[in-house]
Amino acid sequence: MDKVALITGITGQDGSYLTELLLQKGYSVHGIVRRSSVFTTERIDHLYRDRHEDDVRLHLHYGDLLDAISLRRTIGEVKPTEVYNLAAQSHVRTSFDQPVYTAEVIALGTLHLLEAIRDYRDTQQRDVRFYQASSSEMFGRVKETPQSETTPFYPRSPYACAKVHAHWQTINHREAYDLFATTGILFNHESPRRGETFVTRKITRAAARIKLGLQSELYLGNLDAKRDWGFTGDYVQAMWLMLQQDEPDDYVIATGQCHTVREFLIEAFNHLGLEIERYVRFDPRYLRPTEVDLLQGDARKARERLGWTPTVTMPQLCRMMVDADLKLAEQERALVNAGHCIPQPCESIESQFGPSIIGAPPVREPIPVGP
Ligand code: NAP
Ligand code: GDD
């Protein structure tokens, strides 16, 4: 049978890497895209071909996780053999500003999709495999380290609470309706295509811009948080492998190594020979009302059952991202030199949003960088 994948969240970081992988594997790939006043397809533009050409295997459909009818219609038209649910309001800090919206998209949106798939399978008698993008954020105030599939959840943000709902709803559909519904509990994964307001990309983008004189300061929050950072290219392989198994299940995907935000910052700035004390400042706006202090995953089950292993360490990942952002900054520098205006980086624009959840004005203290 022809392999047909439907991806929600195709315009996001993970969606773009997964689309590349599935096209390489010969799939037809369909993606659901939200209507916006500007096109949001930048991360997949290099994969898109005009529909009048031969052998076009990437197709986009307008839709939204909040629009159950559009999901049902698209599934009926596309007839997917695999559905990857990657769509989410995925920013943890933003989920404190928009808790209801975050819960609607992640929790109810996933339920809309599961129900649409169940009905499609039952009425059309076609098998569909479902992947849910669960998150290490669900472990929150961790009960044990490292965290595995059996570690209890203690969510610490509206985002994480919604992800716990979607996770258990997926398992319930598996158990109640015998749906092939699998969850991947993925730890933080990054790449040059990472959204610019997540801490790794914020750091690498700023380091490159500072190096080329396009920016003079970088404001950050809690540098002591520890994360288990891997490379997105490795993690989408795991998603695909999960749907190729005989039985649906739940898998932790992680490198097993954890580092502080400070260590990532030092790695990035050292790579470009920049002094942190000179450029990096603390701003309480970037603190969270409840923080997740430590995430470190135990991906033994994925290694043993899927044969999956990560290939990129944190320092390699950091340098990959800095190098990519340096190329981007060089293009920006050339435009500025030619007298053009360039857009502000997303992170700078986001800092205008308020009020701060902590209620404190931005401060300009140099950041302490000792390990
Ligand atoms: P991302 O870059 O923020 O992408 C999110 C995607 O969801 C975008 O394509 C976005 O569309 C889409 N989306 C948002 N709201 C939607 C809605 N209402 N209807 C339809 N689409 C909507 O996130 P990511 O890093 O690729 O992560 C992918 C998934 O994995 C997310 O569910 C995330 O929560 C989860 N996850 C990520 C990590 C990680 O470290 N990256 C770890 C664990 C789990 P627009 O382009 O229009 O905004
Ligand atoms: N974003 C951001 N901006 N985070 C900062 C900053 C800052 O200026 N300064 C310090 N941090 C700290 C945060 O407090 C957090 O402890 C850590 O850096 C990582 O923050 P993010 O990069 O925003 O990622 P996250 O861990 O909150 O969430 C990501 O990973 C989850 C998996 O564990 C997202 O991709 C989620 O969607 C994903 O589920």
GROMACS .gro file of C-alpha atoms in nm, residues 43 69 116 124 128 171 217 227 235 327:
model
   10
   43ARG     CA    1   1.085   2.604   0.677
   69ILE     CA    2  -1.462   1.983   1.059
  116ALA     CA    3  -1.168   1.216   1.336
  124GLN     CA    4  -1.380   0.347   0.573
  128VAL     CA    5  -0.432   0.456   1.029
  171ILE     CA    6  -0.338   0.618   2.530
  217GLU     CA    7   2.303   4.293   2.408
  227ARG     CA    8   1.801   2.040   2.976
  235TYR     CA    9   1.441   1.290   1.675
  327LYS     CA   10   2.564   3.272   0.771
   0.00000   0.00000   0.00000
